[in-house]
């Protein structure tokens, strides 16, 4: 089997973000520079109990290659069943275990970053994924602890489970999205293990991306929230250009609009409103534009407005 993931150059990975990194958005960042795309977080529970909505979330665009599906779970038998379901779905190249989500409903359920508070449990669940996964890659997304920072311990446990790479958000669970990202902790993890380490957390622009790579010596960057409203960050990193033209931005926004309509049908125009709120940030007349957009249902009118505004 040929290796679809090439670590000889720093990789650019789209982080899974609930409610944002759906198929249309992933298709756009893939086209403009992301090396790897990952599904939104899928509950093992929902997958095993045959949720239709969950099945739809796994669908991928033809261009998404390699494509990884991220699951969350805390019971070995449920995780095993979820992995076996994914094994039967074509077009998936890897399965990622979420060990980092700080959301209370995920944490209180024993999944996500909760696993970082019980490394034996983390090892049990991740080993289960590795054991039953018939896809090419097994990966894990972690934070650096629950309340205390224990980055190196976490990295060593994850490595021992036989994963292909580890993605690290440089905050504890307690740090949510507010505390400063600890890039030293990511660097320490990189030095402690021999598998590739991907840095994640507050990589907000081209300059910051360069600094984080240099500081951590990571094998790649995972970008999530900074790509919402600015997916061209992948284009900038891929092509090594700091400044991006307004024309290129407009092209990317329209591409995203078309993909949303293709995937979600007529309702896509209404769904695209919240995305235009992000895209228009910092533009002159943005508040007025958002006001009008909030009342537009017609896709042709919306498209014209996008072309005129950006």
JSON list of C-alpha atoms in Angstrom, two decimals, residues 32-266:
[
{"chain": "A", "resi": 32, "resn": "UNK", "atom": "CA", "xyz": [-6.68, 25.35, -1.93]},
{"chain": "A", "resi": 33, "resn": "UNK", "atom": "CA", "xyz": [-3.91, 23.70, 0.05]},
{"chain": "A", "resi": 34, "resn": "UNK", "atom": "CA", "xyz": [-4.78, 21.39, 2.96]},
{"chain": "A", "resi": 35, "resn": "UNK", "atom": "CA", "xyz": [-2.92, 18.06, 2.84]},
{"chain": "A", "resi": 36, "resn": "UNK", "atom": "CA", "xyz": [-5.25, 16.11, 5.13]},
{"chain": "A", "resi": 37, "resn": "UNK", "atom": "CA", "xyz": [-8.92, 16.66, 5.98]},
{"chain": "A", "resi": 38, "resn": "UNK", "atom": "CA", "xyz": [-10.72, 15.17, 8.97]},
{"chain": "A", "resi": 39, "resn": "UNK", "atom": "CA", "xyz": [-14.44, 14.70, 9.54]},
{"chain": "A", "resi": 40, "resn": "UNK", "atom": "CA", "xyz": [-16.29, 16.49, 12.30]},
{"chain": "A", "resi": 41, "resn": "UNK", "atom": "CA", "xyz": [-16.13, 14.51, 15.54]},
{"chain": "A", "resi": 42, "resn": "UNK", "atom": "CA", "xyz": [-18.34, 11.42, 15.29]},
{"chain": "A", "resi": 43, "resn": "UNK", "atom": "CA", "xyz": [-19.81, 9.86, 18.41]},
{"chain": "A", "resi": 44, "resn": "UNK", "atom": "CA", "xyz": [-19.12, 6.10, 18.49]},
{"chain": "A", "resi": 45, "resn": "UNK", "atom": "CA", "xyz": [-22.49, 5.75, 20.13]},
{"chain": "A", "resi": 46, "resn": "UNK", "atom": "CA", "xyz": [-24.35, 7.54, 17.35]},
{"chain": "A", "resi": 47, "resn": "UNK", "atom": "CA", "xyz": [-22.51, 5.57, 14.70]},
{"chain": "A", "resi": 48, "resn": "UNK", "atom": "CA", "xyz": [-23.20, 2.19, 16.28]},
{"chain": "A", "resi": 49, "resn": "UNK", "atom": "CA", "xyz": [-26.85, 3.03, 16.89]},
{"chain": "A", "resi": 50, "resn": "UNK", "atom": "CA", "xyz": [-27.25, 3.90, 13.21]},
{"chain": "A", "resi": 51, "resn": "UNK", "atom": "CA", "xyz": [-27.86, 7.64, 13.32]},
{"chain": "A", "resi": 52, "resn": "UNK", "atom": "CA", "xyz": [-28.60, 8.83, 9.76]},
{"chain": "A", "resi": 53, "resn": "UNK", "atom": "CA", "xyz": [-27.23, 12.28, 10.53]},
{"chain": "A", "resi": 54, "resn": "UNK", "atom": "CA", "xyz": [-23.96, 10.70, 11.65]},
{"chain": "A", "resi": 55, "resn": "UNK", "atom": "CA", "xyz": [-23.70, 8.69, 8.42]},
{"chain": "A", "resi": 56, "resn": "UNK", "atom": "CA", "xyz": [-24.15, 11.89, 6.42]},
{"chain": "A", "resi": 57, "resn": "UNK", "atom": "CA", "xyz": [-21.33, 13.53, 8.42]},
{"chain": "A", "resi": 58, "resn": "UNK", "atom": "CA", "xyz": [-18.93, 10.80, 7.27]},
{"chain": "A", "resi": 59, "resn": "UNK", "atom": "CA", "xyz": [-19.50, 11.41, 3.55]},
{"chain": "A", "resi": 60, "resn": "UNK", "atom": "CA", "xyz": [-16.50, 12.92, 1.82]},
{"chain": "A", "resi": 61, "resn": "UNK", "atom": "CA", "xyz": [-15.78, 14.95, -1.29]},
{"chain": "A", "resi": 62, "resn": "UNK", "atom": "CA", "xyz": [-14.00, 13.11, -4.16]},
{"chain": "A", "resi": 63, "resn": "UNK", "atom": "CA", "xyz": [-10.96, 15.37, -3.69]},
{"chain": "A", "resi": 64, "resn": "UNK", "atom": "CA", "xyz": [-10.52, 14.45, -0.02]},
{"chain": "A", "resi": 65, "resn": "UNK", "atom": "CA", "xyz": [-7.60, 12.10, -0.17]},
{"chain": "A", "resi": 66, "resn": "UNK", "atom": "CA", "xyz": [-6.24, 11.23, 2.35]},
{"chain": "A", "resi": 67, "resn": "UNK", "atom": "CA", "xyz": [-9.38, 11.53, 4.48]},
{"chain": "A", "resi": 68, "resn": "UNK", "atom": "CA", "xyz": [-9.60, 10.67, 8.16]},
{"chain": "A", "resi": 69, "resn": "UNK", "atom": "CA", "xyz": [-12.70, 10.13, 10.29]},
{"chain": "A", "resi": 70, "resn": "UNK", "atom": "CA", "xyz": [-12.51, 11.23, 13.91]},
{"chain": "A", "resi": 71, "resn": "UNK", "atom": "CA", "xyz": [-14.42, 9.29, 16.54]},
{"chain": "A", "resi": 72, "resn": "UNK", "atom": "CA", "xyz": [-15.01, 9.85, 20.25]},
{"chain": "A", "resi": 73, "resn": "UNK", "atom": "CA", "xyz": [-15.86, 7.19, 22.78]},
{"chain": "A", "resi": 74, "resn": "UNK", "atom": "CA", "xyz": [-15.00, 5.76, 26.17]},
{"chain": "A", "resi": 75, "resn": "UNK", "atom": "CA", "xyz": [-16.24, 2.17, 26.04]},
{"chain": "A", "resi": 76, "resn": "UNK", "atom": "CA", "xyz": [-13.94, -0.34, 24.31]},
{"chain": "A", "resi": 77, "resn": "UNK", "atom": "CA", "xyz": [-16.76, -2.46, 22.88]},
{"chain": "A", "resi": 78, "resn": "UNK", "atom": "CA", "xyz": [-18.60, 0.55, 21.43]},
{"chain": "A", "resi": 79, "resn": "UNK", "atom": "CA", "xyz": [-15.39, 1.95, 19.99]},
{"chain": "A", "resi": 80, "resn": "UNK", "atom": "CA", "xyz": [-14.60, -1.45, 18.49]},
{"chain": "A", "resi": 81, "resn": "UNK", "atom": "CA", "xyz": [-18.07, -1.62, 16.87]},
{"chain": "A", "resi": 82, "resn": "UNK", "atom": "CA", "xyz": [-17.69, 1.93, 15.53]},
{"chain": "A", "resi": 83, "resn": "UNK", "atom": "CA", "xyz": [-14.31, 1.08, 14.00]},
{"chain": "A", "resi": 84, "resn": "UNK", "atom": "CA", "xyz": [-15.75, -2.04, 12.37]},
{"chain": "A", "resi": 85, "resn": "UNK", "atom": "CA", "xyz": [-18.55, 0.02, 10.80]},
{"chain": "A", "resi": 86, "resn": "UNK", "atom": "CA", "xyz": [-15.98, 2.48, 9.42]},
{"chain": "A", "resi": 87, "resn": "UNK", "atom": "CA", "xyz": [-13.89, -0.41, 8.10]},
{"chain": "A", "resi": 88, "resn": "UNK", "atom": "CA", "xyz": [-16.76, -1.21, 5.71]},
{"chain": "A", "resi": 89, "resn": "UNK", "atom": "CA", "xyz": [-17.01, 2.33, 4.32]},
{"chain": "A", "resi": 90, "resn": "UNK", "atom": "CA", "xyz": [-14.87, 3.02, 1.26]},
{"chain": "A", "resi": 91, "resn": "UNK", "atom": "CA", "xyz": [-12.76, 6.14, 0.89]},
{"chain": "A", "resi": 92, "resn": "UNK", "atom": "CA", "xyz": [-11.66, 6.47, 4.50]},
{"chain": "A", "resi": 93, "resn": "UNK", "atom": "CA", "xyz": [-7.88, 6.38, 4.95]},
{"chain": "A", "resi": 94, "resn": "UNK", "atom": "CA", "xyz": [-7.62, 6.57, 8.70]},
{"chain": "A", "resi": 95, "resn": "UNK", "atom": "CA", "xyz": [-9.41, 6.70, 12.03]},
{"chain": "A", "resi": 96, "resn": "UNK", "atom": "CA", "xyz": [-8.56, 9.34, 14.62]},
{"chain": "A", "resi": 97, "resn": "UNK", "atom": "CA", "xyz": [-9.45, 9.11, 18.30]},
{"chain": "A", "resi": 98, "resn": "UNK", "atom": "CA", "xyz": [-10.53, 12.36, 19.90]},
{"chain": "A", "resi": 99, "resn": "UNK", "atom": "CA", "xyz": [-8.75, 12.70, 23.25]},
{"chain": "A", "resi": 100, "resn": "UNK", "atom": "CA", "xyz": [-8.90, 16.47, 23.38]},
{"chain": "A", "resi": 101, "resn": "UNK", "atom": "CA", "xyz": [-12.44, 17.85, 23.13]},
{"chain": "A", "resi": 102, "resn": "UNK", "atom": "CA", "xyz": [-13.07, 20.04, 26.20]},
{"chain": "A", "resi": 103, "resn": "UNK", "atom": "CA", "xyz": [-16.85, 20.43, 25.70]},
{"chain": "A", "resi": 104, "resn": "UNK", "atom": "CA", "xyz": [-18.72, 19.57, 28.91]},
{"chain": "A", "resi": 105, "resn": "UNK", "atom": "CA", "xyz": [-21.15, 17.16, 27.23]},
{"chain": "A", "resi": 106, "resn": "UNK", "atom": "CA", "xyz": [-18.24, 15.18, 25.74]},
{"chain": "A", "resi": 107, "resn": "UNK", "atom": "CA", "xyz": [-16.05, 15.41, 28.85]},
{"chain": "A", "resi": 108, "resn": "UNK", "atom": "CA", "xyz": [-18.83, 14.46, 31.28]},
{"chain": "A", "resi": 109, "resn": "UNK", "atom": "CA", "xyz": [-19.62, 11.47, 29.12]},
{"chain": "A", "resi": 110, "resn": "UNK", "atom": "CA", "xyz": [-16.06, 10.23, 29.73]},
{"chain": "A", "resi": 111, "resn": "UNK", "atom": "CA", "xyz": [-14.85, 10.93, 26.19]},
{"chain": "A", "resi": 112, "resn": "UNK", "atom": "CA", "xyz": [-12.61, 13.56, 24.59]},
{"chain": "A", "resi": 113, "resn": "UNK", "atom": "CA", "xyz": [-10.18, 15.23, 26.98]},
{"chain": "A", "resi": 114, "resn": "UNK", "atom": "CA", "xyz": [-11.56, 13.17, 29.87]},
{"chain": "A", "resi": 115, "resn": "UNK", "atom": "CA", "xyz": [-9.30, 10.34, 28.68]},
{"chain": "A", "resi": 116, "resn": "UNK", "atom": "CA", "xyz": [-6.25, 12.47, 29.51]},
{"chain": "A", "resi": 117, "resn": "UNK", "atom": "CA", "xyz": [-7.13, 12.21, 33.19]},
{"chain": "A", "resi": 118, "resn": "UNK", "atom": "CA", "xyz": [-6.90, 8.42, 33.07]},
{"chain": "A", "resi": 119, "resn": "UNK", "atom": "CA", "xyz": [-3.99, 7.34, 30.86]},
{"chain": "A", "resi": 120, "resn": "UNK", "atom": "CA", "xyz": [-4.78, 3.64, 31.42]},
{"chain": "A", "resi": 121, "resn": "UNK", "atom": "CA", "xyz": [-8.21, 4.27, 29.98]},
{"chain": "A", "resi": 122, "resn": "UNK", "atom": "CA", "xyz": [-6.74, 6.28, 27.11]},
{"chain": "A", "resi": 123, "resn": "UNK", "atom": "CA", "xyz": [-4.42, 3.41, 26.33]},
{"chain": "A", "resi": 124, "resn": "UNK", "atom": "CA", "xyz": [-7.27, 0.89, 26.45]},
{"chain": "A", "resi": 125, "resn": "UNK", "atom": "CA", "xyz": [-9.47, 2.87, 24.04]},
{"chain": "A", "resi": 126, "resn": "UNK", "atom": "CA", "xyz": [-6.69, 3.82, 21.63]},
{"chain": "A", "resi": 127, "resn": "UNK", "atom": "CA", "xyz": [-5.34, 0.25, 21.57]},
{"chain": "A", "resi": 128, "resn": "UNK", "atom": "CA", "xyz": [-8.87, -0.89, 20.69]},
{"chain": "A", "resi": 129, "resn": "UNK", "atom": "CA", "xyz": [-8.97, 1.50, 17.73]},
{"chain": "A", "resi": 130, "resn": "UNK", "atom": "CA", "xyz": [-5.55, 0.32, 16.58]},
{"chain": "A", "resi": 131, "resn": "UNK", "atom": "CA", "xyz": [-6.41, -3.36, 16.98]},
{"chain": "A", "resi": 132, "resn": "UNK", "atom": "CA", "xyz": [-9.63, -3.31, 14.94]},
{"chain": "A", "resi": 133, "resn": "UNK", "atom": "CA", "xyz": [-8.82, -0.58, 12.43]},
{"chain": "A", "resi": 134, "resn": "UNK", "atom": "CA", "xyz": [-8.31, -1.97, 8.91]},
{"chain": "A", "resi": 135, "resn": "UNK", "atom": "CA", "xyz": [-7.68, 1.46, 7.40]},
{"chain": "A", "resi": 136, "resn": "UNK", "atom": "CA", "xyz": [-4.16, 2.64, 6.65]},
{"chain": "A", "resi": 137, "resn": "UNK", "atom": "CA", "xyz": [-3.79, 5.09, 9.53]},
{"chain": "A", "resi": 138, "resn": "UNK", "atom": "CA", "xyz": [-4.60, 5.27, 13.23]},
{"chain": "A", "resi": 139, "resn": "UNK", "atom": "CA", "xyz": [-4.10, 8.69, 14.79]},
{"chain": "A", "resi": 140, "resn": "UNK", "atom": "CA", "xyz": [-4.94, 10.60, 17.96]},
{"chain": "A", "resi": 141, "resn": "UNK", "atom": "CA", "xyz": [-5.78, 14.21, 18.77]},
{"chain": "A", "resi": 142, "resn": "UNK", "atom": "CA", "xyz": [-4.88, 15.24, 22.31]},
{"chain": "A", "resi": 143, "resn": "UNK", "atom": "CA", "xyz": [-4.45, 18.20, 24.62]},
{"chain": "A", "resi": 144, "resn": "UNK", "atom": "CA", "xyz": [-1.58, 18.47, 27.11]},
{"chain": "A", "resi": 145, "resn": "UNK", "atom": "CA", "xyz": [-3.58, 17.43, 30.20]},
{"chain": "A", "resi": 146, "resn": "UNK", "atom": "CA", "xyz": [-6.86, 17.97, 32.04]},
{"chain": "A", "resi": 147, "resn": "UNK", "atom": "CA", "xyz": [-5.84, 20.46, 34.75]},
{"chain": "A", "resi": 148, "resn": "UNK", "atom": "CA", "xyz": [-2.12, 19.71, 35.08]},
{"chain": "A", "resi": 149, "resn": "UNK", "atom": "CA", "xyz": [0.22, 19.70, 32.10]},
{"chain": "A", "resi": 150, "resn": "UNK", "atom": "CA", "xyz": [1.57, 16.19, 31.44]},
{"chain": "A", "resi": 151, "resn": "UNK", "atom": "CA", "xyz": [2.49, 16.46, 27.73]},
{"chain": "A", "resi": 152, "resn": "UNK", "atom": "CA", "xyz": [5.36, 13.97, 27.68]},
{"chain": "A", "resi": 153, "resn": "UNK", "atom": "CA", "xyz": [3.45, 11.26, 29.56]},
{"chain": "A", "resi": 154, "resn": "UNK", "atom": "CA", "xyz": [0.54, 11.62, 27.17]},
{"chain": "A", "resi": 155, "resn": "UNK", "atom": "CA", "xyz": [2.80, 11.50, 24.11]},
{"chain": "A", "resi": 156, "resn": "UNK", "atom": "CA", "xyz": [4.53, 8.32, 25.30]},
{"chain": "A", "resi": 157, "resn": "UNK", "atom": "CA", "xyz": [1.26, 6.52, 26.03]},
{"chain": "A", "resi": 158, "resn": "UNK", "atom": "CA", "xyz": [-0.14, 7.47, 22.61]},
{"chain": "A", "resi": 159, "resn": "UNK", "atom": "CA", "xyz": [3.06, 6.39, 20.85]},
{"chain": "A", "resi": 160, "resn": "UNK", "atom": "CA", "xyz": [3.01, 3.04, 22.67]},
{"chain": "A", "resi": 161, "resn": "UNK", "atom": "CA", "xyz": [-0.45, 2.34, 21.21]},
{"chain": "A", "resi": 162, "resn": "UNK", "atom": "CA", "xyz": [1.07, 2.27, 17.73]},
{"chain": "A", "resi": 163, "resn": "UNK", "atom": "CA", "xyz": [-0.43, 5.35, 16.17]},
{"chain": "A", "resi": 164, "resn": "UNK", "atom": "CA", "xyz": [0.92, 6.89, 12.96]},
{"chain": "A", "resi": 165, "resn": "UNK", "atom": "CA", "xyz": [0.95, 10.47, 14.20]},
{"chain": "A", "resi": 166, "resn": "UNK", "atom": "CA", "xyz": [-0.28, 12.54, 17.10]},
{"chain": "A", "resi": 167, "resn": "UNK", "atom": "CA", "xyz": [-1.92, 15.97, 16.84]},
{"chain": "A", "resi": 168, "resn": "UNK", "atom": "CA", "xyz": [-1.55, 18.18, 19.90]},
{"chain": "A", "resi": 169, "resn": "UNK", "atom": "CA", "xyz": [-3.59, 21.17, 20.97]},
{"chain": "A", "resi": 170, "resn": "UNK", "atom": "CA", "xyz": [-1.20, 23.01, 23.29]},
{"chain": "A", "resi": 171, "resn": "UNK", "atom": "CA", "xyz": [-3.65, 23.70, 26.12]},
{"chain": "A", "resi": 172, "resn": "UNK", "atom": "CA", "xyz": [-5.06, 21.68, 29.00]},
{"chain": "A", "resi": 173, "resn": "UNK", "atom": "CA", "xyz": [-8.75, 20.92, 29.15]},
{"chain": "A", "resi": 174, "resn": "UNK", "atom": "CA", "xyz": [-9.05, 23.60, 31.87]},
{"chain": "A", "resi": 175, "resn": "UNK", "atom": "CA", "xyz": [-7.42, 26.08, 29.47]},
{"chain": "A", "resi": 176, "resn": "UNK", "atom": "CA", "xyz": [-10.40, 25.70, 27.07]},
{"chain": "A", "resi": 177, "resn": "UNK", "atom": "CA", "xyz": [-9.66, 28.11, 24.19]},
{"chain": "A", "resi": 178, "resn": "UNK", "atom": "CA", "xyz": [-8.57, 31.04, 26.34]},
{"chain": "A", "resi": 179, "resn": "UNK", "atom": "CA", "xyz": [-5.31, 30.16, 28.09]},
{"chain": "A", "resi": 180, "resn": "UNK", "atom": "CA", "xyz": [-2.07, 30.85, 26.18]},
{"chain": "A", "resi": 181, "resn": "UNK", "atom": "CA", "xyz": [-1.04, 27.91, 24.00]},
{"chain": "A", "resi": 182, "resn": "UNK", "atom": "CA", "xyz": [2.04, 26.17, 25.40]},
{"chain": "A", "resi": 183, "resn": "UNK", "atom": "CA", "xyz": [4.23, 25.63, 22.35]},
{"chain": "A", "resi": 184, "resn": "UNK", "atom": "CA", "xyz": [7.08, 24.50, 24.63]},
{"chain": "A", "resi": 185, "resn": "UNK", "atom": "CA", "xyz": [4.90, 21.55, 25.67]},
{"chain": "A", "resi": 186, "resn": "UNK", "atom": "CA", "xyz": [4.37, 20.61, 22.02]},
{"chain": "A", "resi": 187, "resn": "UNK", "atom": "CA", "xyz": [8.11, 20.88, 21.45]},
{"chain": "A", "resi": 188, "resn": "UNK", "atom": "CA", "xyz": [8.76, 18.61, 24.46]},
{"chain": "A", "resi": 189, "resn": "UNK", "atom": "CA", "xyz": [6.34, 16.02, 23.04]},
{"chain": "A", "resi": 190, "resn": "UNK", "atom": "CA", "xyz": [8.05, 16.17, 19.67]},
{"chain": "A", "resi": 191, "resn": "UNK", "atom": "CA", "xyz": [11.40, 15.50, 21.36]},
{"chain": "A", "resi": 192, "resn": "UNK", "atom": "CA", "xyz": [10.01, 12.67, 23.50]},
{"chain": "A", "resi": 193, "resn": "UNK", "atom": "CA", "xyz": [8.60, 10.45, 20.75]},
{"chain": "A", "resi": 194, "resn": "UNK", "atom": "CA", "xyz": [9.70, 9.14, 17.38]},
{"chain": "A", "resi": 195, "resn": "UNK", "atom": "CA", "xyz": [6.31, 9.38, 15.64]},
{"chain": "A", "resi": 196, "resn": "UNK", "atom": "CA", "xyz": [5.30, 12.58, 13.80]},
{"chain": "A", "resi": 197, "resn": "UNK", "atom": "CA", "xyz": [3.76, 15.33, 15.94]},
{"chain": "A", "resi": 198, "resn": "UNK", "atom": "CA", "xyz": [1.35, 17.92, 14.51]},
{"chain": "A", "resi": 199, "resn": "UNK", "atom": "CA", "xyz": [1.01, 21.25, 16.34]},
{"chain": "A", "resi": 200, "resn": "UNK", "atom": "CA", "xyz": [-2.41, 22.79, 16.94]},
{"chain": "A", "resi": 201, "resn": "UNK", "atom": "CA", "xyz": [-3.75, 25.83, 18.79]},
{"chain": "A", "resi": 202, "resn": "UNK", "atom": "CA", "xyz": [-4.05, 29.54, 17.93]},
{"chain": "A", "resi": 203, "resn": "UNK", "atom": "CA", "xyz": [-2.28, 29.28, 14.58]},
{"chain": "A", "resi": 204, "resn": "UNK", "atom": "CA", "xyz": [-4.04, 32.41, 13.43]},
{"chain": "A", "resi": 205, "resn": "UNK", "atom": "CA", "xyz": [-2.12, 33.55, 10.36]},
{"chain": "A", "resi": 206, "resn": "UNK", "atom": "CA", "xyz": [0.77, 32.91, 8.02]},
{"chain": "A", "resi": 207, "resn": "UNK", "atom": "CA", "xyz": [3.40, 34.51, 10.29]},
{"chain": "A", "resi": 208, "resn": "UNK", "atom": "CA", "xyz": [2.24, 32.62, 13.36]},
{"chain": "A", "resi": 209, "resn": "UNK", "atom": "CA", "xyz": [2.25, 29.36, 11.43]},
{"chain": "A", "resi": 210, "resn": "UNK", "atom": "CA", "xyz": [5.88, 29.86, 10.44]},
{"chain": "A", "resi": 211, "resn": "UNK", "atom": "CA", "xyz": [6.85, 30.72, 14.04]},
{"chain": "A", "resi": 212, "resn": "UNK", "atom": "CA", "xyz": [5.08, 27.69, 15.51]},
{"chain": "A", "resi": 213, "resn": "UNK", "atom": "CA", "xyz": [6.76, 25.32, 13.06]},
{"chain": "A", "resi": 214, "resn": "UNK", "atom": "CA", "xyz": [10.16, 26.80, 13.82]},
{"chain": "A", "resi": 215, "resn": "UNK", "atom": "CA", "xyz": [9.62, 26.78, 17.60]},
{"chain": "A", "resi": 216, "resn": "UNK", "atom": "CA", "xyz": [8.15, 23.30, 18.02]},
{"chain": "A", "resi": 217, "resn": "UNK", "atom": "CA", "xyz": [9.96, 21.56, 15.16]},
{"chain": "A", "resi": 218, "resn": "UNK", "atom": "CA", "xyz": [6.61, 19.83, 14.54]},
{"chain": "A", "resi": 219, "resn": "UNK", "atom": "CA", "xyz": [5.96, 17.71, 11.46]},
{"chain": "A", "resi": 220, "resn": "UNK", "atom": "CA", "xyz": [2.97, 19.78, 10.49]},
{"chain": "A", "resi": 221, "resn": "UNK", "atom": "CA", "xyz": [0.28, 22.19, 11.60]},
{"chain": "A", "resi": 222, "resn": "UNK", "atom": "CA", "xyz": [-3.37, 21.57, 12.32]},
{"chain": "A", "resi": 223, "resn": "UNK", "atom": "CA", "xyz": [-5.52, 24.64, 11.84]},
{"chain": "A", "resi": 224, "resn": "UNK", "atom": "CA", "xyz": [-9.16, 24.86, 12.89]},
{"chain": "A", "resi": 225, "resn": "UNK", "atom": "CA", "xyz": [-10.79, 28.04, 14.18]},
{"chain": "A", "resi": 226, "resn": "UNK", "atom": "CA", "xyz": [-8.40, 30.33, 12.27]},
{"chain": "A", "resi": 227, "resn": "UNK", "atom": "CA", "xyz": [-9.56, 28.75, 9.01]},
{"chain": "A", "resi": 228, "resn": "UNK", "atom": "CA", "xyz": [-13.19, 29.72, 9.61]},
{"chain": "A", "resi": 229, "resn": "UNK", "atom": "CA", "xyz": [-13.64, 32.90, 7.65]},
{"chain": "A", "resi": 230, "resn": "UNK", "atom": "CA", "xyz": [-10.05, 32.64, 6.41]},
{"chain": "A", "resi": 231, "resn": "UNK", "atom": "CA", "xyz": [-9.65, 29.26, 4.70]},
{"chain": "A", "resi": 232, "resn": "UNK", "atom": "CA", "xyz": [-7.03, 30.85, 2.42]},
{"chain": "A", "resi": 233, "resn": "UNK", "atom": "CA", "xyz": [-4.51, 30.34, 5.25]},
{"chain": "A", "resi": 234, "resn": "UNK", "atom": "CA", "xyz": [-3.97, 26.89, 3.69]},
{"chain": "A", "resi": 235, "resn": "UNK", "atom": "CA", "xyz": [-3.39, 28.45, 0.28]},
{"chain": "A", "resi": 236, "resn": "UNK", "atom": "CA", "xyz": [-0.86, 30.88, 1.80]},
{"chain": "A", "resi": 237, "resn": "UNK", "atom": "CA", "xyz": [1.05, 28.12, 3.58]},
{"chain": "A", "resi": 238, "resn": "UNK", "atom": "CA", "xyz": [0.98, 25.77, 0.61]},
{"chain": "A", "resi": 239, "resn": "UNK", "atom": "CA", "xyz": [2.36, 28.42, -1.73]},
{"chain": "A", "resi": 240, "resn": "UNK", "atom": "CA", "xyz": [4.52, 30.28, 0.79]},
{"chain": "A", "resi": 241, "resn": "UNK", "atom": "CA", "xyz": [2.84, 33.62, 0.21]},
{"chain": "A", "resi": 242, "resn": "UNK", "atom": "CA", "xyz": [2.13, 36.08, 2.96]},
{"chain": "A", "resi": 243, "resn": "UNK", "atom": "CA", "xyz": [-0.26, 38.34, 1.08]},
{"chain": "A", "resi": 244, "resn": "UNK", "atom": "CA", "xyz": [-3.29, 37.01, -0.69]},
{"chain": "A", "resi": 245, "resn": "UNK", "atom": "CA", "xyz": [-5.25, 38.99, -3.29]},
{"chain": "A", "resi": 246, "resn": "UNK", "atom": "CA", "xyz": [-8.87, 40.03, -2.80]},
{"chain": "A", "resi": 247, "resn": "UNK", "atom": "CA", "xyz": [-9.58, 38.22, -6.05]},
{"chain": "A", "resi": 248, "resn": "UNK", "atom": "CA", "xyz": [-8.29, 34.91, -4.63]},
{"chain": "A", "resi": 249, "resn": "UNK", "atom": "CA", "xyz": [-10.33, 35.44, -1.47]},
{"chain": "A", "resi": 250, "resn": "UNK", "atom": "CA", "xyz": [-13.48, 36.01, -3.53]},
{"chain": "A", "resi": 251, "resn": "UNK", "atom": "CA", "xyz": [-12.76, 32.89, -5.58]},
{"chain": "A", "resi": 252, "resn": "UNK", "atom": "CA", "xyz": [-12.45, 30.81, -2.41]},
{"chain": "A", "resi": 253, "resn": "UNK", "atom": "CA", "xyz": [-15.64, 32.25, -0.85]},
{"chain": "A", "resi": 254, "resn": "UNK", "atom": "CA", "xyz": [-17.64, 31.56, -4.03]},
{"chain": "A", "resi": 255, "resn": "UNK", "atom": "CA", "xyz": [-16.22, 28.05, -4.24]},
{"chain": "A", "resi": 256, "resn": "UNK", "atom": "CA", "xyz": [-17.38, 27.47, -0.66]},
{"chain": "A", "resi": 257, "resn": "UNK", "atom": "CA", "xyz": [-20.84, 28.86, -1.48]},
{"chain": "A", "resi": 258, "resn": "UNK", "atom": "CA", "xyz": [-21.18, 26.53, -4.48]},
{"chain": "A", "resi": 259, "resn": "UNK", "atom": "CA", "xyz": [-20.06, 23.51, -2.46]},
{"chain": "A", "resi": 260, "resn": "UNK", "atom": "CA", "xyz": [-22.58, 24.28, 0.31]},
{"chain": "A", "resi": 261, "resn": "UNK", "atom": "CA", "xyz": [-25.41, 24.50, -2.25]},
{"chain": "A", "resi": 262, "resn": "UNK", "atom": "CA", "xyz": [-24.27, 21.28, -3.91]},
{"chain": "A", "resi": 263, "resn": "UNK", "atom": "CA", "xyz": [-24.26, 19.38, -0.62]},
{"chain": "A", "resi": 264, "resn": "UNK", "atom": "CA", "xyz": [-27.18, 20.95, 1.26]},
{"chain": "A", "resi": 265, "resn": "UNK", "atom": "CA", "xyz": [-29.46, 21.95, -1.63]},
{"chain": "A", "resi": 266, "resn": "UNK", "atom": "CA", "xyz": [-31.66, 25.08, -1.55]}
]
